[in-house]
XYZ file of C-alpha atoms in Angstrom:
426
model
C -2.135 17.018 30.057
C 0.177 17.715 27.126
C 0.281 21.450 25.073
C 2.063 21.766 22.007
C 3.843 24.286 21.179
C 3.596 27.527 19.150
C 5.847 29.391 16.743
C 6.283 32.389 18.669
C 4.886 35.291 19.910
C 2.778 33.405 22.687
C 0.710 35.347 24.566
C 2.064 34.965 28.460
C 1.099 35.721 32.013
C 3.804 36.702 34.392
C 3.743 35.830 38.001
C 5.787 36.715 40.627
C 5.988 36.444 44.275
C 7.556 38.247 47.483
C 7.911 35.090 49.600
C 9.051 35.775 53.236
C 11.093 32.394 53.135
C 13.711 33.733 50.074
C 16.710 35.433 51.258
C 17.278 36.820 47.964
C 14.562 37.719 45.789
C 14.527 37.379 41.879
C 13.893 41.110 39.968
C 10.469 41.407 38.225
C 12.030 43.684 35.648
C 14.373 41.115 34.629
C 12.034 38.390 34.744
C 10.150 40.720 32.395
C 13.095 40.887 29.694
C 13.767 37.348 29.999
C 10.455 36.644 28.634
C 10.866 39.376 25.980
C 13.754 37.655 25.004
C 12.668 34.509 24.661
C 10.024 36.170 22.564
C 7.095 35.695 24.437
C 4.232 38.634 24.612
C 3.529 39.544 28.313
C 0.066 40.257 28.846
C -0.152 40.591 32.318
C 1.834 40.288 35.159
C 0.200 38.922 38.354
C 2.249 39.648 41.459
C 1.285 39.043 45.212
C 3.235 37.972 48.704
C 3.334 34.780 50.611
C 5.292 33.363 53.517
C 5.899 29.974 52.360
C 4.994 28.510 48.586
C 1.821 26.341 48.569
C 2.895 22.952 48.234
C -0.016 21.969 45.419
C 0.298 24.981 43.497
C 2.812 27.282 44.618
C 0.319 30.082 45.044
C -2.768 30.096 46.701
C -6.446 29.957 46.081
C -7.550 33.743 45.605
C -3.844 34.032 44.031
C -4.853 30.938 41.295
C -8.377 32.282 40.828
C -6.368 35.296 39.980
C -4.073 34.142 37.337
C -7.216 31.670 35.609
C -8.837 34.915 35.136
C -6.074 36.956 33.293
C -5.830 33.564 31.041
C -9.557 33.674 30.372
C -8.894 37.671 29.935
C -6.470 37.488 26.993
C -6.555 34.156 25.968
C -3.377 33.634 27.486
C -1.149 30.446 26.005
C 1.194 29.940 28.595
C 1.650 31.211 32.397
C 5.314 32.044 33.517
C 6.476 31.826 36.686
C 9.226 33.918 38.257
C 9.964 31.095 40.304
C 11.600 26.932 40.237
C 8.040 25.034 40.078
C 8.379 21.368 41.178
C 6.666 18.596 38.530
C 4.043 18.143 40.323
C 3.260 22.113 41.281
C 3.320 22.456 37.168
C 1.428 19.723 36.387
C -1.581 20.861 38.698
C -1.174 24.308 37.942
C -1.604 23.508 33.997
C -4.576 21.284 35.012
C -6.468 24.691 36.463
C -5.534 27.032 34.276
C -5.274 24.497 31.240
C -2.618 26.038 29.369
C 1.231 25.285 29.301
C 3.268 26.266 33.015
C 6.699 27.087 32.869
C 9.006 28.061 35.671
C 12.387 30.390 35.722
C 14.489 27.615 34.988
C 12.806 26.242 32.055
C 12.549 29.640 30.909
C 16.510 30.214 30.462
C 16.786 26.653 29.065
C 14.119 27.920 26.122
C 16.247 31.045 25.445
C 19.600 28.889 25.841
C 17.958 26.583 23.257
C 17.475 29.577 20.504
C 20.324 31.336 20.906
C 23.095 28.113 20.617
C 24.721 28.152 16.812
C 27.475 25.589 17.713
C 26.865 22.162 17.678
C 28.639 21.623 20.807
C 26.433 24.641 22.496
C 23.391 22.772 20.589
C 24.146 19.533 22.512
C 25.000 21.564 26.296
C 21.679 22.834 25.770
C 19.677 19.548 24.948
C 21.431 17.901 27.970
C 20.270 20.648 30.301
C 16.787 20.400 29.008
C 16.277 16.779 28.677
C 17.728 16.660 32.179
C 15.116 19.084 33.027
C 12.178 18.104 31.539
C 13.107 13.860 32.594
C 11.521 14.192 35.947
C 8.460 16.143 33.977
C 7.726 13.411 31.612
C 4.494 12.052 33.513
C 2.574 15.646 32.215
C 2.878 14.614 28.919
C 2.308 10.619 29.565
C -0.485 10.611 32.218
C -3.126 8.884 29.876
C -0.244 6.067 29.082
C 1.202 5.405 32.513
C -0.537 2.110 32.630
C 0.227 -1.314 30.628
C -2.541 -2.121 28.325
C -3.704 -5.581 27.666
C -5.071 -7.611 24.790
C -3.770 -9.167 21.407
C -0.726 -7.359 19.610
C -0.325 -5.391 22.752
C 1.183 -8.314 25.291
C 5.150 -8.255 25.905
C 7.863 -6.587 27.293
C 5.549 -5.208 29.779
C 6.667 -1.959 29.523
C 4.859 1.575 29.648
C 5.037 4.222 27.645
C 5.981 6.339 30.077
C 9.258 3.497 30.917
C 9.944 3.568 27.218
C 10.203 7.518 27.354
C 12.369 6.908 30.258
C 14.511 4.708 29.028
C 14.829 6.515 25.418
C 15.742 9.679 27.575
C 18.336 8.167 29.481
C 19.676 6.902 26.299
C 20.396 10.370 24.740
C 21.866 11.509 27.906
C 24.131 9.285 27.837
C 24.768 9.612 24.139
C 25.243 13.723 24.977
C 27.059 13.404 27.909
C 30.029 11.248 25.879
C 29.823 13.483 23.105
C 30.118 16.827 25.411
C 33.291 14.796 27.026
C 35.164 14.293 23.739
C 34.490 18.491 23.023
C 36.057 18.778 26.766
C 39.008 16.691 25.624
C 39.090 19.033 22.658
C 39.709 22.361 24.586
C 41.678 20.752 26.878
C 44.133 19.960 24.453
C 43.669 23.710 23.009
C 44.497 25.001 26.439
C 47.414 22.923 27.064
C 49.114 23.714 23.777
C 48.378 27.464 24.355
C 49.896 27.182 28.092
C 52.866 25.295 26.077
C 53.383 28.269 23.820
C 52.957 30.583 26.923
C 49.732 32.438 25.338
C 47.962 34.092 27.897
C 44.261 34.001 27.967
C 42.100 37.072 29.180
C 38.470 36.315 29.567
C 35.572 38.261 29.280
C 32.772 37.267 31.881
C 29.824 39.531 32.985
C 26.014 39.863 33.797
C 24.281 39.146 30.780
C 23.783 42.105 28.738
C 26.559 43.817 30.471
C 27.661 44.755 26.586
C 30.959 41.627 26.777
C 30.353 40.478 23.016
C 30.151 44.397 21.776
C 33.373 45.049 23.993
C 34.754 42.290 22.204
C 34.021 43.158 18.641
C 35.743 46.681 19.580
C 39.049 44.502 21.096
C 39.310 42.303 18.167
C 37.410 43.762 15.267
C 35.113 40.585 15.322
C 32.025 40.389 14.425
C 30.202 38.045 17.172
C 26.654 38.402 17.693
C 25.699 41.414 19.743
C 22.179 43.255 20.894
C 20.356 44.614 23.540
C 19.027 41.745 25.134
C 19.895 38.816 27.749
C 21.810 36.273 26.641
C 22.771 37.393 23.014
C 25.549 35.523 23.440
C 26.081 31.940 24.011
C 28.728 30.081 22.436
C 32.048 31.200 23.577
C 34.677 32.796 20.863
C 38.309 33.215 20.929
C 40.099 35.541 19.108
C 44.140 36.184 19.099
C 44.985 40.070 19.971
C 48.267 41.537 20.063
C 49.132 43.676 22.765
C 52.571 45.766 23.368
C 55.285 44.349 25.349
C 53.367 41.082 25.855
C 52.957 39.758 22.434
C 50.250 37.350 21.285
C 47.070 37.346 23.537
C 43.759 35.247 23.161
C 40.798 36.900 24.362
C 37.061 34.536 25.062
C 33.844 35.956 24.930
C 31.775 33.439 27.086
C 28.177 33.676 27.938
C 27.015 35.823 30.142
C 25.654 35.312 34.092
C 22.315 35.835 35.477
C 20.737 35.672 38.964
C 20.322 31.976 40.144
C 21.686 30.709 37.087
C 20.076 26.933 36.849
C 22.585 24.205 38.073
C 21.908 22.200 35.329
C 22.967 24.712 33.049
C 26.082 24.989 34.668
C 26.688 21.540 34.500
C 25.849 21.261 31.145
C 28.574 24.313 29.984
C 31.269 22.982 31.840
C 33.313 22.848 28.620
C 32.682 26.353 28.206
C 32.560 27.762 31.650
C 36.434 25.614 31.985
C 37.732 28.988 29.276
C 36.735 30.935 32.270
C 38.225 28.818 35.237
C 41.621 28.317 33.091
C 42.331 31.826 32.286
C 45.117 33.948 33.300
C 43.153 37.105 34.041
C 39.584 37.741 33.679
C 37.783 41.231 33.170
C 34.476 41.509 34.471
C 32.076 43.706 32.557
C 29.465 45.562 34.486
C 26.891 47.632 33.241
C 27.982 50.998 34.936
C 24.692 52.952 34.582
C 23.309 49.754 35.888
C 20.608 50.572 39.217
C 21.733 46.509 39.735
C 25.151 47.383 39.164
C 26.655 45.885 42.853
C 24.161 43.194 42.890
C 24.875 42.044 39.413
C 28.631 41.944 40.371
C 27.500 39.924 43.717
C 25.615 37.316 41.302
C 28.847 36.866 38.855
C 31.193 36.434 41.609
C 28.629 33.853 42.825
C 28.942 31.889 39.926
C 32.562 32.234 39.317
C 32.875 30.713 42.662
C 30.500 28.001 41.660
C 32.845 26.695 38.302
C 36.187 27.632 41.077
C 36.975 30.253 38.885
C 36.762 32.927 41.658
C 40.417 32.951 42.767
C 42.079 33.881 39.048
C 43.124 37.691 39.021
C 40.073 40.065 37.495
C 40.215 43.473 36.861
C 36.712 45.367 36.284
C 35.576 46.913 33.312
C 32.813 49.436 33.663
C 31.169 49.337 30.042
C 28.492 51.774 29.188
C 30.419 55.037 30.099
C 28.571 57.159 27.176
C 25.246 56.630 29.426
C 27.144 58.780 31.785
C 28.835 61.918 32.219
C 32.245 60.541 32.971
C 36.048 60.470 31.434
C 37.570 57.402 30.593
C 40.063 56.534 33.802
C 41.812 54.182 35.549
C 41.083 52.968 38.803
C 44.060 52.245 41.049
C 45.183 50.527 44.326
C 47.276 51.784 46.921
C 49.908 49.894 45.144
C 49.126 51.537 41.522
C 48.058 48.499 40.421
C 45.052 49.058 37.873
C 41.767 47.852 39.558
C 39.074 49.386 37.289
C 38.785 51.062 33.765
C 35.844 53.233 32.924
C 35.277 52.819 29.085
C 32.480 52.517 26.597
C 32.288 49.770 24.340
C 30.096 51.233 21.757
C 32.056 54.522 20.977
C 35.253 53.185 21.769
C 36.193 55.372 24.280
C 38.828 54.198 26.872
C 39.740 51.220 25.189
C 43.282 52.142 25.090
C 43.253 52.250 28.636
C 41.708 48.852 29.140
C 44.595 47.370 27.171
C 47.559 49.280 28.635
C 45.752 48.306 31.823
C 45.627 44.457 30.653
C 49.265 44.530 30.203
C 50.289 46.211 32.935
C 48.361 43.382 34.766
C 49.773 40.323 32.509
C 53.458 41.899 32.401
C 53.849 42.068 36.096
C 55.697 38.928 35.726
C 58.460 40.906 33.049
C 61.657 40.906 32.996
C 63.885 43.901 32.381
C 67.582 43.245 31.102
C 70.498 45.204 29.909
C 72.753 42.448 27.859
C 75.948 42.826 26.403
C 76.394 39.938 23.508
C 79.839 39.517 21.740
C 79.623 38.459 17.710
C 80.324 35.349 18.317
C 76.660 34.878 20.691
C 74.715 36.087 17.443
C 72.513 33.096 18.195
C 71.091 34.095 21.258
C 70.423 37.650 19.385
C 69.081 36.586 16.928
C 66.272 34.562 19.576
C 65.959 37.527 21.480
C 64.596 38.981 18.319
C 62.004 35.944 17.423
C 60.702 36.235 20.724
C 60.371 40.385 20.161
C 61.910 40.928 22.873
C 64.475 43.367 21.965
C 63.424 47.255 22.894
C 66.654 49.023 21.924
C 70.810 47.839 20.319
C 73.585 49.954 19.820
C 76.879 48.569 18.706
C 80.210 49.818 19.988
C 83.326 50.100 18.485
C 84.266 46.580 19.987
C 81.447 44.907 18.434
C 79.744 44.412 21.589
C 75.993 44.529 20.967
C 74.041 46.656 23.642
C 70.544 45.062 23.822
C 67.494 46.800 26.109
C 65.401 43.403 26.414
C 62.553 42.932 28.043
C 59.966 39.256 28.065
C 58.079 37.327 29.979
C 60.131 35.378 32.721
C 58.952 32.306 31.662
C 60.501 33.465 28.198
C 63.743 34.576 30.538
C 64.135 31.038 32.386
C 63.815 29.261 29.365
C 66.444 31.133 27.278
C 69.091 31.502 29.912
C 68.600 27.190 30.783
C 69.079 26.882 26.902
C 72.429 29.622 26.293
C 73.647 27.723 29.803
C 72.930 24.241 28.140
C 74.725 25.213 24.471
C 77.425 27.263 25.581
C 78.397 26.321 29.066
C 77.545 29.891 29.898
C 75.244 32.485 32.104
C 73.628 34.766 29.893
């Protein structure tokens, strides 16, 4: 059977399942917004328990007779599960109910689809859903899985199902080299910023954790922000300046869910790699969040997936005018910042986030007390293109008294070139 599609606003069932066999359960209430989101009208939500799924149709008899009626009820126009549906489950399923199926996964593909503005976010979404959707083709194809015979109609011998097939694995492959130049791209990007020794800070968070507002406040941008999952999908990168580090350039990438679908993952490599190459990310939690430890469990989950897991974070707990807080620091035993409590929409505690930034990016500074004669007015005079200089006095000698401080990488590369020029140690 084959549905087209509507506009929007489709009336939808929800179903959802305790199942004895899943060691970690997917939320109803998010499963809820995700559908608001995409912009679907819940209608009902049908929820029951079952050890095992039901290999046919995922739920069982009494459970199906269920859901038909709700359809018949409100003239439902599509049935959402808050589960991964095999082909074949869908395919029967739509055959009972007769009305469209669609599963968690293909769910998050649909909103992924409306939200991406970039071309290259335009094409990691068609390759996730055309990778998706290949093994569903037959739903759509079952009255044209045979060859038919007769005059005009004799050749190639080919279905239209292996046509499909064939076109499908065409523009995956098209995709797929276009998404590779676009990795090429950033690469490049990222090299030439690790070249110029720009740091990168990433934002990366539970979706609707409040990153892209957060990020507007940072940068006075003006990205895309609302209340509501995955507002945000192409990544942006902004330069900020920050004290005693210098230029900074801060992502906005899209946001994490529970169980995020592999083949979205695969498909935003490009995008995710802003995450995995970064020199410190700050994880944005939702700090009036009830999910608040669990949503942190799931984005640690997928940082490990794109081996991201390992680069330094430092939380940010957005959100603080919901509570009854101060803006603060959170520190180790070491006094090494840990957490920052600020709020995103008022602005509160931002200045602590960024002192807390560099404390974290500077801890790799170096502090010097230097002592130039006239004739090394060169080497001042770099000191002071890199902004490095904090303090000069002059004495009567002509000796210049610099307070410097820079990166070390800054340091190394200075002292090699003074050593290389002048025969001498800095």
């Amino acid at each position: 059977m084959f549905f087209d599609r509507p506009d929007s606003g489709e009336r939808a069932v929800l179903v959802h399942l305790n199942l004895a066999s899943e060691s970690e359960r997917e939320d109803p209430r998010e499963f809820e917004e995700l559908v608001l989101s995409a912009g679907g009208d819940p209608v009902a939500f049908v929820m029951g328990s079952r050890d095992t799924p039901h290999s046919r149709t995922f739920v069982g008899k009494g459970k199906l007779e269920e859901i038909a009626e709700e359809v018949r009820l409100h003239e439902a126009e599509i049935v959402m599960f808050n589960h991964v549906l095999s082909p074949s489950q869908e395919r029967n399923l739509e055959e009972v109910l007769c009305c469209r199926v669609l599963d968690r996964t293909g769910l998050i593909l649909d909103i992924f689809a409306q939200r991406a503005r970039s071309r290259e976010g335009q094409l990691q979404v068609e390759l996730a859903q055309l990778e998706h959707i290949s093994s569903r083709l037959v739903r759509g194809w079952t009255h044209l899985e045979r060859q038919k015979g007769g005059i005009g109609l004799r050749g190639p011998g080919e279905t239209q199902l292996e046509t499909d097939r064939r076109l499908l694995r065409a523009r995956i492959k098209s995709i797929s080299g276009r998404l590779q130049k676009v990795t090429k791209q950033r690469d490049q990007g990222r090299r030439a910023r690790r070249r110029a020794e720009i740091p990168t800070v990433s934002l990366v968070g539970y979706t609707n954790a409040g990153k892209s507002t957060l990020f507007n406040r940072m940068t006075d941008a003006d990205v895309y922000a609302a209340d509501q999952l995955f507002a945000t999908l192409d990544p942006t990168l902004r330069r900020l300046e920050l004290d005693n580090i210098g230029p900074v350039v801060l992502a906005d990438t899209v946001g994490f869910i529970a169980h995020l679908p592999h083949k979205l993952v695969e498909a935003f490599k490009a995008t995710l790699e802003e995450t995995r190459s970064a020199d410190l990310l700050l994880q944005v939690v939702d700090c009036a969040s009830e999910d608040r430890e669990e949503n942190m469990f799931q984005v640690q989950e997928v940082l490990s997936e794109i081996g991201a897991h390992e680069t330094p974070q430092l939380l940010v707990y957005n959100k603080l005018d919901l509570l009854e807080q101060p803006a603060r620091i959170d520190r180790d035993e070491n006094g090494k910042p840990t957490r920052v409590w600020v709020s995103a929409k008022s602005g509160e505690g931002i200045e602590l986030l960024l002192e807390a930034i560099v404390e974290l990016l500077g801890q790799d500074m170096v502090s010097q007390e230097l002592h130039l004669a006239p004739a090394q007015g060169r080497l001042r005079a770099a000191l002071y293109q890199l902004g490095a200089v904090e303090a000069e006095q002059h004495g009567d000698d002509g000796i210049a008294h610099l307070s410097v401080r820079m990166p070390r990488s800054d340091w190394n590369r200075l002292v090699a070139s003074e050593y290389a020029s002048s025969g001498q140690k800095i």
